[in-house]
Amino acid sequence: MKKLSIILAILAIALTASAQTATQVLDKTAAIVGRSGGASAHFTMSTGSGSVSGTIAIKGKKFYANTGSAKVWFDGKTQWAWLRSTDEVNITTPTQAEQMSMNPYTFINIYKTGFTTTMKAVGSNYQVHLTAQNKQRSVQEMYITISKNYVPVSVKMRSGNSWTNIVISNFKAVNQNDATFKFNPKNCPGAEIIDLR
């Protein structure tokens, strides 16, 4: 009986040592997603008004998203958004919520500043719940589902009373050229450029 108690105590210590916190899981995910060379993935984003699918290239805070009907370039400060329906390129300085609605990987920086985190297992994945400590933040809460390989599978975020759901697939670590994240007029010949900054 004493041996059984010792074995159980050792197992309990081992399990406690191997348990990870939400922050540790996000740190490992951020290291993979935020690799210095960049990455790419497919995504499907759904809101109350519909859904859209496309591809995204990322490198740090920079991203380029292409859905076929729209293209968005973000160089870390300025965003250029082209819509096929109007053939216009709108130049803006996006808010945090606007960045996150187009770049599901923005969470790799956001979780470190002013969010409370909890985590639970969902199937074979981790699900991290982030809640903003400051109620004035544009993104109030997020659910990030992460595989055991520390690759994001989905992101669900709330801004006001609206939820945005993003499903991510085909994540690849791929080196990205910085020019990918800046709009070049040659990409959309003839488009009207409107500066809204």
PDB file of C-alpha atoms in Angstrom:
ATOM      1  CA  MET A   1       0.000   0.000   0.000  1.00  0.00           C
ATOM      2  CA  LYS A   2       2.860   2.342   0.834  1.00  0.00           C
ATOM      3  CA  LYS A   3       4.464   1.645  -2.579  1.00  0.00           C
ATOM      4  CA  LEU A   4       1.159   2.440  -4.309  1.00  0.00           C
ATOM      5  CA  SER A   5       0.945   5.755  -2.435  1.00  0.00           C
ATOM      6  CA  ILE A   6       4.505   6.649  -3.479  1.00  0.00           C
ATOM      7  CA  ILE A   7       3.791   5.742  -7.125  1.00  0.00           C
ATOM      8  CA  LEU A   8       0.600   7.830  -7.105  1.00  0.00           C
ATOM      9  CA  ALA A   9       2.447  10.769  -5.556  1.00  0.00           C
ATOM     10  CA  ILE A  10       5.172  10.549  -8.234  1.00  0.00           C
ATOM     11  CA  LEU A  11       2.521  10.387 -10.989  1.00  0.00           C
ATOM     12  CA  ALA A  12       0.731  13.413  -9.538  1.00  0.00           C
ATOM     13  CA  ILE A  13       3.974  15.403  -9.478  1.00  0.00           C
ATOM     14  CA  ALA A  14       4.800  14.343 -13.063  1.00  0.00           C
ATOM     15  CA  LEU A  15       1.338  15.317 -14.314  1.00  0.00           C
ATOM     16  CA  THR A  16       1.504  18.678 -12.552  1.00  0.00           C
ATOM     17  CA  ALA A  17       4.930  19.346 -14.053  1.00  0.00           C
ATOM     18  CA  SER A  18       3.712  18.504 -17.579  1.00  0.00           C
ATOM     19  CA  ALA A  19       0.553  20.617 -17.320  1.00  0.00           C
ATOM     20  CA  GLN A  20       0.799  23.853 -19.263  1.00  0.00           C
ATOM     21  CA  THR A  21      -0.743  27.214 -18.612  1.00  0.00           C
ATOM     22  CA  ALA A  22      -2.667  29.160 -21.244  1.00  0.00           C
ATOM     23  CA  THR A  23       0.207  31.633 -21.499  1.00  0.00           C
ATOM     24  CA  GLN A  24       2.738  28.842 -22.073  1.00  0.00           C
ATOM     25  CA  VAL A  25       0.611  27.402 -24.891  1.00  0.00           C
ATOM     26  CA  LEU A  26       0.209  30.859 -26.448  1.00  0.00           C
ATOM     27  CA  ASP A  27       3.961  31.515 -26.094  1.00  0.00           C
ATOM     28  CA  LYS A  28       4.778  28.284 -27.966  1.00  0.00           C
ATOM     29  CA  THR A  29       2.158  29.069 -30.615  1.00  0.00           C
ATOM     30  CA  ALA A  30       3.476  32.611 -31.007  1.00  0.00           C
ATOM     31  CA  ALA A  31       6.994  31.256 -31.538  1.00  0.00           C
ATOM     32  CA  ILE A  32       5.766  29.067 -34.419  1.00  0.00           C
ATOM     33  CA  VAL A  33       3.350  31.550 -35.994  1.00  0.00           C
ATOM     34  CA  GLY A  34       5.576  34.560 -35.408  1.00  0.00           C
ATOM     35  CA  ARG A  35       8.741  33.050 -36.863  1.00  0.00           C
ATOM     36  CA  SER A  36      10.954  35.755 -38.317  1.00  0.00           C
ATOM     37  CA  GLY A  37      10.632  34.531 -41.904  1.00  0.00           C
ATOM     38  CA  GLY A  38       6.833  34.473 -41.924  1.00  0.00           C
ATOM     39  CA  ALA A  39       4.120  31.951 -42.753  1.00  0.00           C
ATOM     40  CA  SER A  40       1.037  31.339 -44.880  1.00  0.00           C
ATOM     41  CA  ALA A  41      -2.369  29.695 -44.407  1.00  0.00           C
ATOM     42  CA  HIS A  42      -5.898  29.332 -45.741  1.00  0.00           C
ATOM     43  CA  PHE A  43      -8.787  30.834 -43.783  1.00  0.00           C
ATOM     44  CA  THR A  44     -12.566  31.083 -43.701  1.00  0.00           C
ATOM     45  CA  MET A  45     -13.975  34.068 -41.817  1.00  0.00           C
ATOM     46  CA  SER A  46     -17.633  34.221 -40.767  1.00  0.00           C
ATOM     47  CA  THR A  47     -19.613  37.103 -39.287  1.00  0.00           C
ATOM     48  CA  GLY A  48     -23.320  37.761 -38.887  1.00  0.00           C
ATOM     49  CA  SER A  49     -23.389  39.104 -42.438  1.00  0.00           C
ATOM     50  CA  GLY A  50     -21.813  36.114 -44.201  1.00  0.00           C
ATOM     51  CA  SER A  51     -18.512  34.359 -44.769  1.00  0.00           C
ATOM     52  CA  VAL A  52     -15.453  34.657 -46.968  1.00  0.00           C
ATOM     53  CA  SER A  53     -12.489  32.356 -47.667  1.00  0.00           C
ATOM     54  CA  GLY A  54      -9.004  33.061 -48.877  1.00  0.00           C
ATOM     55  CA  THR A  55      -5.288  32.905 -48.232  1.00  0.00           C
ATOM     56  CA  ILE A  56      -3.088  34.922 -45.920  1.00  0.00           C
ATOM     57  CA  ALA A  57       0.647  35.594 -45.730  1.00  0.00           C
ATOM     58  CA  ILE A  58       2.029  36.911 -42.433  1.00  0.00           C
ATOM     59  CA  LYS A  59       5.298  38.192 -41.045  1.00  0.00           C
ATOM     60  CA  GLY A  60       5.189  39.693 -37.559  1.00  0.00           C
ATOM     61  CA  LYS A  61       2.411  42.312 -37.573  1.00  0.00           C
ATOM     62  CA  LYS A  62       2.400  42.465 -41.369  1.00  0.00           C
ATOM     63  CA  PHE A  63      -0.067  40.541 -43.499  1.00  0.00           C
ATOM     64  CA  TYR A  64      -1.452  40.132 -46.993  1.00  0.00           C
ATOM     65  CA  ALA A  65      -4.896  38.559 -47.434  1.00  0.00           C
ATOM     66  CA  ASN A  66      -6.538  37.590 -50.732  1.00  0.00           C
ATOM     67  CA  THR A  67     -10.132  36.392 -51.020  1.00  0.00           C
ATOM     68  CA  GLY A  68     -10.513  36.811 -54.777  1.00  0.00           C
ATOM     69  CA  SER A  69     -13.066  39.598 -54.335  1.00  0.00           C
ATOM     70  CA  ALA A  70     -10.770  41.611 -52.047  1.00  0.00           C
ATOM     71  CA  LYS A  71      -7.076  42.024 -51.315  1.00  0.00           C
ATOM     72  CA  VAL A  72      -5.633  43.601 -48.176  1.00  0.00           C
ATOM     73  CA  TRP A  73      -2.020  44.635 -47.609  1.00  0.00           C
ATOM     74  CA  PHE A  74      -0.823  45.738 -44.157  1.00  0.00           C
ATOM     75  CA  ASP A  75       2.800  46.763 -43.582  1.00  0.00           C
ATOM     76  CA  GLY A  76       2.485  47.075 -39.805  1.00  0.00           C
ATOM     77  CA  LYS A  77       1.098  50.625 -39.915  1.00  0.00           C
ATOM     78  CA  THR A  78      -0.794  51.320 -43.150  1.00  0.00           C
ATOM     79  CA  GLN A  79      -3.503  49.166 -44.706  1.00  0.00           C
ATOM     80  CA  TRP A  80      -4.498  49.112 -48.359  1.00  0.00           C
ATOM     81  CA  ALA A  81      -7.785  47.340 -49.168  1.00  0.00           C
ATOM     82  CA  TRP A  82      -8.873  46.657 -52.744  1.00  0.00           C
ATOM     83  CA  LEU A  83     -12.434  45.579 -53.552  1.00  0.00           C
ATOM     84  CA  ARG A  84     -13.179  43.999 -56.914  1.00  0.00           C
ATOM     85  CA  SER A  85     -16.793  45.270 -56.856  1.00  0.00           C
ATOM     86  CA  THR A  86     -15.766  48.956 -56.793  1.00  0.00           C
ATOM     87  CA  ASP A  87     -12.203  48.681 -58.129  1.00  0.00           C
ATOM     88  CA  GLU A  88     -11.091  51.027 -55.351  1.00  0.00           C
ATOM     89  CA  VAL A  89      -8.109  50.867 -53.033  1.00  0.00           C
ATOM     90  CA  ASN A  90      -8.856  52.414 -49.622  1.00  0.00           C
ATOM     91  CA  ILE A  91      -5.836  53.457 -47.553  1.00  0.00           C
ATOM     92  CA  THR A  92      -6.388  53.460 -43.777  1.00  0.00           C
ATOM     93  CA  THR A  93      -4.666  53.102 -40.425  1.00  0.00           C
ATOM     94  CA  PRO A  94      -6.737  50.220 -38.997  1.00  0.00           C
ATOM     95  CA  THR A  95      -7.834  49.771 -35.397  1.00  0.00           C
ATOM     96  CA  GLN A  96      -6.833  46.684 -33.448  1.00  0.00           C
ATOM     97  CA  ALA A  97     -10.249  45.090 -34.104  1.00  0.00           C
ATOM     98  CA  GLU A  98      -9.991  45.839 -37.835  1.00  0.00           C
ATOM     99  CA  GLN A  99      -6.520  44.292 -37.964  1.00  0.00           C
ATOM    100  CA  MET A 100      -7.750  41.208 -36.145  1.00  0.00           C
ATOM    101  CA  SER A 101     -10.753  40.793 -38.423  1.00  0.00           C
ATOM    102  CA  MET A 102      -8.370  40.412 -41.363  1.00  0.00           C
ATOM    103  CA  ASN A 103      -5.351  38.847 -39.654  1.00  0.00           C
ATOM    104  CA  PRO A 104      -6.246  35.964 -37.329  1.00  0.00           C
ATOM    105  CA  TYR A 105      -2.648  35.861 -36.135  1.00  0.00           C
ATOM    106  CA  THR A 106      -2.745  39.281 -34.455  1.00  0.00           C
ATOM    107  CA  PHE A 107      -3.350  37.436 -31.170  1.00  0.00           C
ATOM    108  CA  ILE A 108       0.341  36.473 -31.106  1.00  0.00           C
ATOM    109  CA  ASN A 109       0.968  39.949 -29.713  1.00  0.00           C
ATOM    110  CA  ILE A 110      -2.363  40.892 -28.115  1.00  0.00           C
ATOM    111  CA  TYR A 111      -2.504  38.224 -25.401  1.00  0.00           C
ATOM    112  CA  LYS A 112       0.548  39.712 -23.681  1.00  0.00           C
ATOM    113  CA  THR A 113      -1.145  43.043 -22.975  1.00  0.00           C
ATOM    114  CA  GLY A 114      -4.144  43.343 -20.712  1.00  0.00           C
ATOM    115  CA  PHE A 115      -5.969  40.031 -21.101  1.00  0.00           C
ATOM    116  CA  THR A 116      -6.902  37.403 -18.549  1.00  0.00           C
ATOM    117  CA  THR A 117      -6.359  33.883 -19.903  1.00  0.00           C
ATOM    118  CA  THR A 118      -7.848  30.499 -19.095  1.00  0.00           C
ATOM    119  CA  MET A 119      -7.522  27.208 -20.947  1.00  0.00           C
ATOM    120  CA  LYS A 120      -9.302  23.892 -21.359  1.00  0.00           C
ATOM    121  CA  ALA A 121      -8.972  20.832 -23.565  1.00  0.00           C
ATOM    122  CA  VAL A 122     -11.411  20.553 -26.482  1.00  0.00           C
ATOM    123  CA  GLY A 123     -10.999  17.165 -28.144  1.00  0.00           C
ATOM    124  CA  SER A 124      -7.304  16.846 -28.952  1.00  0.00           C
ATOM    125  CA  ASN A 125      -6.795  20.644 -28.975  1.00  0.00           C
ATOM    126  CA  TYR A 126      -6.220  23.404 -26.454  1.00  0.00           C
ATOM    127  CA  GLN A 127      -8.827  26.165 -26.235  1.00  0.00           C
ATOM    128  CA  VAL A 128      -7.587  29.412 -24.725  1.00  0.00           C
ATOM    129  CA  HIS A 129     -10.108  32.028 -23.597  1.00  0.00           C
ATOM    130  CA  LEU A 130      -8.895  35.636 -23.405  1.00  0.00           C
ATOM    131  CA  THR A 131     -10.916  38.337 -21.658  1.00  0.00           C
ATOM    132  CA  ALA A 132      -9.931  42.015 -21.856  1.00  0.00           C
ATOM    133  CA  GLN A 133      -9.184  43.624 -18.504  1.00  0.00           C
ATOM    134  CA  ASN A 134      -9.978  47.060 -19.958  1.00  0.00           C
ATOM    135  CA  LYS A 135     -13.632  47.186 -21.067  1.00  0.00           C
ATOM    136  CA  GLN A 136     -12.793  49.963 -23.555  1.00  0.00           C
ATOM    137  CA  ARG A 137     -10.677  47.671 -25.760  1.00  0.00           C
ATOM    138  CA  SER A 138     -12.008  47.115 -29.265  1.00  0.00           C
ATOM    139  CA  VAL A 139     -11.678  43.322 -28.815  1.00  0.00           C
ATOM    140  CA  GLN A 140     -13.314  42.255 -25.557  1.00  0.00           C
ATOM    141  CA  GLU A 141     -12.860  38.495 -25.674  1.00  0.00           C
ATOM    142  CA  MET A 142     -11.366  35.726 -27.788  1.00  0.00           C
ATOM    143  CA  TYR A 143     -11.381  31.954 -27.989  1.00  0.00           C
ATOM    144  CA  ILE A 144      -8.313  30.511 -29.700  1.00  0.00           C
ATOM    145  CA  THR A 145      -8.263  26.799 -30.521  1.00  0.00           C
ATOM    146  CA  ILE A 146      -4.710  25.487 -30.891  1.00  0.00           C
ATOM    147  CA  SER A 147      -3.502  22.041 -31.980  1.00  0.00           C
ATOM    148  CA  LYS A 148      -1.124  19.971 -29.867  1.00  0.00           C
ATOM    149  CA  ASN A 149       1.570  21.051 -32.386  1.00  0.00           C
ATOM    150  CA  TYR A 150       0.924  24.691 -31.348  1.00  0.00           C
ATOM    151  CA  VAL A 151      -0.695  25.749 -34.613  1.00  0.00           C
ATOM    152  CA  PRO A 152      -3.925  27.791 -34.419  1.00  0.00           C
ATOM    153  CA  VAL A 153      -6.990  25.967 -35.743  1.00  0.00           C
ATOM    154  CA  SER A 154      -9.612  28.662 -35.141  1.00  0.00           C
ATOM    155  CA  VAL A 155     -10.084  32.089 -33.615  1.00  0.00           C
ATOM    156  CA  LYS A 156     -13.409  33.436 -32.335  1.00  0.00           C
ATOM    157  CA  MET A 157     -13.463  37.061 -31.202  1.00  0.00           C
ATOM    158  CA  ARG A 158     -16.005  39.536 -29.878  1.00  0.00           C
ATOM    159  CA  SER A 159     -15.995  43.236 -30.613  1.00  0.00           C
ATOM    160  CA  GLY A 160     -18.999  44.930 -28.992  1.00  0.00           C
ATOM    161  CA  ASN A 161     -21.883  42.492 -29.476  1.00  0.00           C
ATOM    162  CA  SER A 162     -20.524  41.078 -32.743  1.00  0.00           C
ATOM    163  CA  TRP A 163     -18.636  37.795 -33.053  1.00  0.00           C
ATOM    164  CA  THR A 164     -16.179  36.926 -35.823  1.00  0.00           C
ATOM    165  CA  ASN A 165     -15.199  33.300 -36.383  1.00  0.00           C
ATOM    166  CA  ILE A 166     -12.053  32.369 -38.310  1.00  0.00           C
ATOM    167  CA  VAL A 167     -11.166  28.796 -39.239  1.00  0.00           C
ATOM    168  CA  ILE A 168      -7.525  28.282 -40.218  1.00  0.00           C
ATOM    169  CA  SER A 169      -6.073  25.458 -42.313  1.00  0.00           C
ATOM    170  CA  ASN A 170      -2.954  24.534 -44.283  1.00  0.00           C
ATOM    171  CA  PHE A 171      -0.609  26.554 -42.066  1.00  0.00           C
ATOM    172  CA  LYS A 172       2.941  26.564 -43.469  1.00  0.00           C
ATOM    173  CA  ALA A 173       6.163  28.187 -42.316  1.00  0.00           C
ATOM    174  CA  VAL A 174       7.172  30.020 -45.510  1.00  0.00           C
ATOM    175  CA  ASN A 175       9.630  32.898 -45.832  1.00  0.00           C
ATOM    176  CA  GLN A 176       7.873  36.086 -46.957  1.00  0.00           C
ATOM    177  CA  ASN A 177       9.354  39.073 -48.766  1.00  0.00           C
ATOM    178  CA  ASP A 178       8.569  42.444 -47.108  1.00  0.00           C
ATOM    179  CA  ALA A 179       7.306  43.766 -50.468  1.00  0.00           C
ATOM    180  CA  THR A 180       4.397  41.294 -50.162  1.00  0.00           C
ATOM    181  CA  PHE A 181       2.835  43.493 -47.462  1.00  0.00           C
ATOM    182  CA  LYS A 182       2.912  46.833 -49.330  1.00  0.00           C
ATOM    183  CA  PHE A 183       0.446  47.854 -52.001  1.00  0.00           C
ATOM    184  CA  ASN A 184       1.909  48.321 -55.471  1.00  0.00           C
ATOM    185  CA  PRO A 185      -0.345  50.143 -57.998  1.00  0.00           C
ATOM    186  CA  LYS A 186       0.751  47.551 -60.584  1.00  0.00           C
ATOM    187  CA  ASN A 187      -1.240  44.973 -58.572  1.00  0.00           C
ATOM    188  CA  CYS A 188      -4.518  46.751 -59.368  1.00  0.00           C
ATOM    189  CA  PRO A 189      -4.051  48.721 -62.593  1.00  0.00           C
ATOM    190  CA  GLY A 190      -6.731  51.390 -63.121  1.00  0.00           C
ATOM    191  CA  ALA A 191      -8.076  51.172 -59.562  1.00  0.00           C
ATOM    192  CA  GLU A 192      -9.108  54.417 -57.893  1.00  0.00           C
ATOM    193  CA  ILE A 193      -6.933  55.066 -54.818  1.00  0.00           C
ATOM    194  CA  ILE A 194      -8.692  56.756 -51.882  1.00  0.00           C
ATOM    195  CA  ASP A 195      -6.654  57.863 -48.867  1.00  0.00           C
ATOM    196  CA  LEU A 196      -8.892  57.734 -45.746  1.00  0.00           C
ATOM    197  CA  ARG A 197      -6.172  58.308 -43.146  1.00  0.00           C
TER     198      ARG A 197
END
